[in-house]
Coordinates of C-alpha atoms in Angstrom, one line a residue:
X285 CA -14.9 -22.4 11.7
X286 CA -18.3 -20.8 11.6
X287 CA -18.9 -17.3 13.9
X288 CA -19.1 -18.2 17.8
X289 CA -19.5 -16.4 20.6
X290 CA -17.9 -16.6 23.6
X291 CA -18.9 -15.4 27.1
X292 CA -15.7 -14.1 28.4
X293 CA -14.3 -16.0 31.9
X294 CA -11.4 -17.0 33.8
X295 CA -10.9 -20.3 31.6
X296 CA -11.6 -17.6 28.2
X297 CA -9.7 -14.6 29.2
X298 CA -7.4 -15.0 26.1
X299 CA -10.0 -14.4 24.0
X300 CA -11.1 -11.2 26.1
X301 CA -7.1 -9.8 25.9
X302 CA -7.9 -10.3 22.0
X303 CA -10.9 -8.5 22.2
X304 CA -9.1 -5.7 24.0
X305 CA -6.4 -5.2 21.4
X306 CA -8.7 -5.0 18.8
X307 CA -10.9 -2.6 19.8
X308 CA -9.3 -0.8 22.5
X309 CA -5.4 -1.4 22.0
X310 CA -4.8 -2.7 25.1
X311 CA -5.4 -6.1 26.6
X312 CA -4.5 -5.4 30.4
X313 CA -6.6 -5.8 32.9
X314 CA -9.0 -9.0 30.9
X315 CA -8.0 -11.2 33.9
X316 CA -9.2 -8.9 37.0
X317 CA -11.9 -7.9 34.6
X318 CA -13.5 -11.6 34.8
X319 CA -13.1 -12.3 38.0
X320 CA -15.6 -9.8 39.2
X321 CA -18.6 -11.6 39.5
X322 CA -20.8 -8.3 38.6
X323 CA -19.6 -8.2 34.6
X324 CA -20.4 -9.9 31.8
X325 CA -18.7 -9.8 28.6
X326 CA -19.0 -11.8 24.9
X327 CA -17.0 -12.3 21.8
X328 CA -17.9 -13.1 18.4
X329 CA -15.0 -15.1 16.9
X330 CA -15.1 -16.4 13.5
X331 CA -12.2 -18.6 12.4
X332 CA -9.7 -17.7 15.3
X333 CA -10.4 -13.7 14.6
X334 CA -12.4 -11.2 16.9
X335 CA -15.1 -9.8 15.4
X336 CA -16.9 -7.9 17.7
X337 CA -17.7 -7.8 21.7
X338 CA -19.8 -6.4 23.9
X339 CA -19.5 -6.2 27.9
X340 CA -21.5 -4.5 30.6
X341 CA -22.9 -4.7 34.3
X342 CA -25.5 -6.6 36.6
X343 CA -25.7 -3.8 38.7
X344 CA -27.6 -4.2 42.6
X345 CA -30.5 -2.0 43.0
X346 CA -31.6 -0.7 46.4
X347 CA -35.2 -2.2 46.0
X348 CA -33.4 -5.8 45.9
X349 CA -33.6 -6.1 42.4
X350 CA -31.3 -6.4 39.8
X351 CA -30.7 -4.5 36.4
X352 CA -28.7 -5.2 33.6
X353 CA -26.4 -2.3 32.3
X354 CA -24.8 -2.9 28.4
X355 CA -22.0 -0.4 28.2
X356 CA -20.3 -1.5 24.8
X357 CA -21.2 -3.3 21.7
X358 CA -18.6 -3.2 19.1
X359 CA -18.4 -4.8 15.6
X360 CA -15.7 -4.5 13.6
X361 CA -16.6 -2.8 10.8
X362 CA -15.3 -5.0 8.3
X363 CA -17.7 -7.2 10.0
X364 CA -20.6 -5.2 10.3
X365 CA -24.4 -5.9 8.2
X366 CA -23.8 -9.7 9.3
X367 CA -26.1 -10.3 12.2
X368 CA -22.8 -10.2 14.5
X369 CA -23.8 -7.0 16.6
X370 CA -27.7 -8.8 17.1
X371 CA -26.0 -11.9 18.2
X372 CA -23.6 -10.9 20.7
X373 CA -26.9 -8.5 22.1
X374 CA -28.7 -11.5 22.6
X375 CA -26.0 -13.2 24.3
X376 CA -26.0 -10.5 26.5
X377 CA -29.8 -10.0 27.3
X378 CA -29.8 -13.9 27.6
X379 CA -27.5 -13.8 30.4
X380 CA -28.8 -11.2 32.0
X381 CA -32.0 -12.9 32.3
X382 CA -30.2 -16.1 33.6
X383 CA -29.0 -13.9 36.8
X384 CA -32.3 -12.9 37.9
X385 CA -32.4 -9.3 36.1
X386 CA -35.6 -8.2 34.5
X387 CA -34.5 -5.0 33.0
X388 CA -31.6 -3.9 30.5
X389 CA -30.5 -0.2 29.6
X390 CA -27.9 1.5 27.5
X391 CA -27.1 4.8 26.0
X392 CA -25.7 5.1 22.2
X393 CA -25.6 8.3 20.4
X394 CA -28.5 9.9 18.8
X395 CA -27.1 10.0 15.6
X396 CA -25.7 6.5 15.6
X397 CA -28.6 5.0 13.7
X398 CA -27.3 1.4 13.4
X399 CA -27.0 0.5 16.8
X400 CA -30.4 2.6 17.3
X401 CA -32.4 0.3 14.6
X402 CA -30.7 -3.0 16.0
X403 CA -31.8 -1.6 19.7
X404 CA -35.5 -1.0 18.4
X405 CA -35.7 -4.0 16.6
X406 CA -34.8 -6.4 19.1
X407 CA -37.5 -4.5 21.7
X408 CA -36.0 -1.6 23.3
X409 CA -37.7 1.4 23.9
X410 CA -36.2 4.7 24.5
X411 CA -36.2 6.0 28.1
X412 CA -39.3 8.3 29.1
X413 CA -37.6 10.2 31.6
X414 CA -37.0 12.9 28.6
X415 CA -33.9 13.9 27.4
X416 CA -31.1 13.0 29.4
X417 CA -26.6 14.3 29.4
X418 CA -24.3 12.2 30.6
X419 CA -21.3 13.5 32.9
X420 CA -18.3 11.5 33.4
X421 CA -15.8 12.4 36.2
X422 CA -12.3 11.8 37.4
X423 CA -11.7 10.7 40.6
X424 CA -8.1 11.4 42.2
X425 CA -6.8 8.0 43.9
X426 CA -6.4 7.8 47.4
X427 CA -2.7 6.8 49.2
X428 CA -3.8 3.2 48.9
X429 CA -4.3 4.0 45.3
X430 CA -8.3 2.3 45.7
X431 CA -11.0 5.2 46.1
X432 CA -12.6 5.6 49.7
X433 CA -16.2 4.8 49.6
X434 CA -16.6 5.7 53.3
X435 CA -19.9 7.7 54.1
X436 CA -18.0 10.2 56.6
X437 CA -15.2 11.0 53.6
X438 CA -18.0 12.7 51.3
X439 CA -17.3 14.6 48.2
X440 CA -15.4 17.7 48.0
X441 CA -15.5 19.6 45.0
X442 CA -11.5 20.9 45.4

């Protein structure tokens, strides 16, 4: 069976729980995952084996607009210098474009070349607003174990 990819969804979640376990040892949470009308996620198989994935956002901007956000792209690396990574990219983008968005963006690490030549030769550019650093933070759950998004709850920094 040649290499095809396959845009995850409630009738392909298998393929996403496959996905998962390779590349992130896990495969809970594939179902929920697809249901939400916001992500977007593809998988390169090639004869009934995952090869690589990627997954990201359509995320709402306040103009009324839409942007696409591509937060991984994976390759096996057995896998890798085959055109998998490019394909699944275009997948994506293609996609994107289908639900109205007209921009994509992404962070990878500066050193990880690969990714940065695949990036630059299928048209990105990098960001102009300079350098940038990325914070991630934890957020503790609330009783009904969902976080409160209510303007008057605000953020502490206890």
């Amino acid at each position: 069976m040649p290499l095809v990819i396959v845009r995850a969804s409630s009738a392909a979640v298998e393929v996403l729980e496959e996905a998962l376990r390779r590349f992130v040892g896990v495969a809970s949470g594939a179902a929920a995952f697809v249901r939400s009308p916001e992500t977007i996620a593809f998988i390169a198989v090639d004869d009934h084996e995952v090869q690589g994935w990627c997954w990201g956002y359509v995320l709402a901007r306040p103009d009324g607009t839409s942007m696409l956000y591509l937060h991984n792209l994976e390759v096996a690396e057995s896998c890798r210098r085959r055109g998998i990574g490019r394909r699944l990219l275009r997948s994506f983008m293609e996609a994107g474009v289908q639900l109205g968005t007209a921009k994509m963006f992404l962070i990878t690490g500066e050193e990880n070349a690969a990714a940065r030549s695949l990036y630059e030769s299928m048209g990105a550019g990098l960001a102009t607003q300079g350098p940038t650093v990325n914070y991630w933070f934890a957020l503790p759950p609330t009783s009904s174990g969902r976080g409160d998004a209510s303007p008057e709850r605000g953020l502490s920094s206890e």
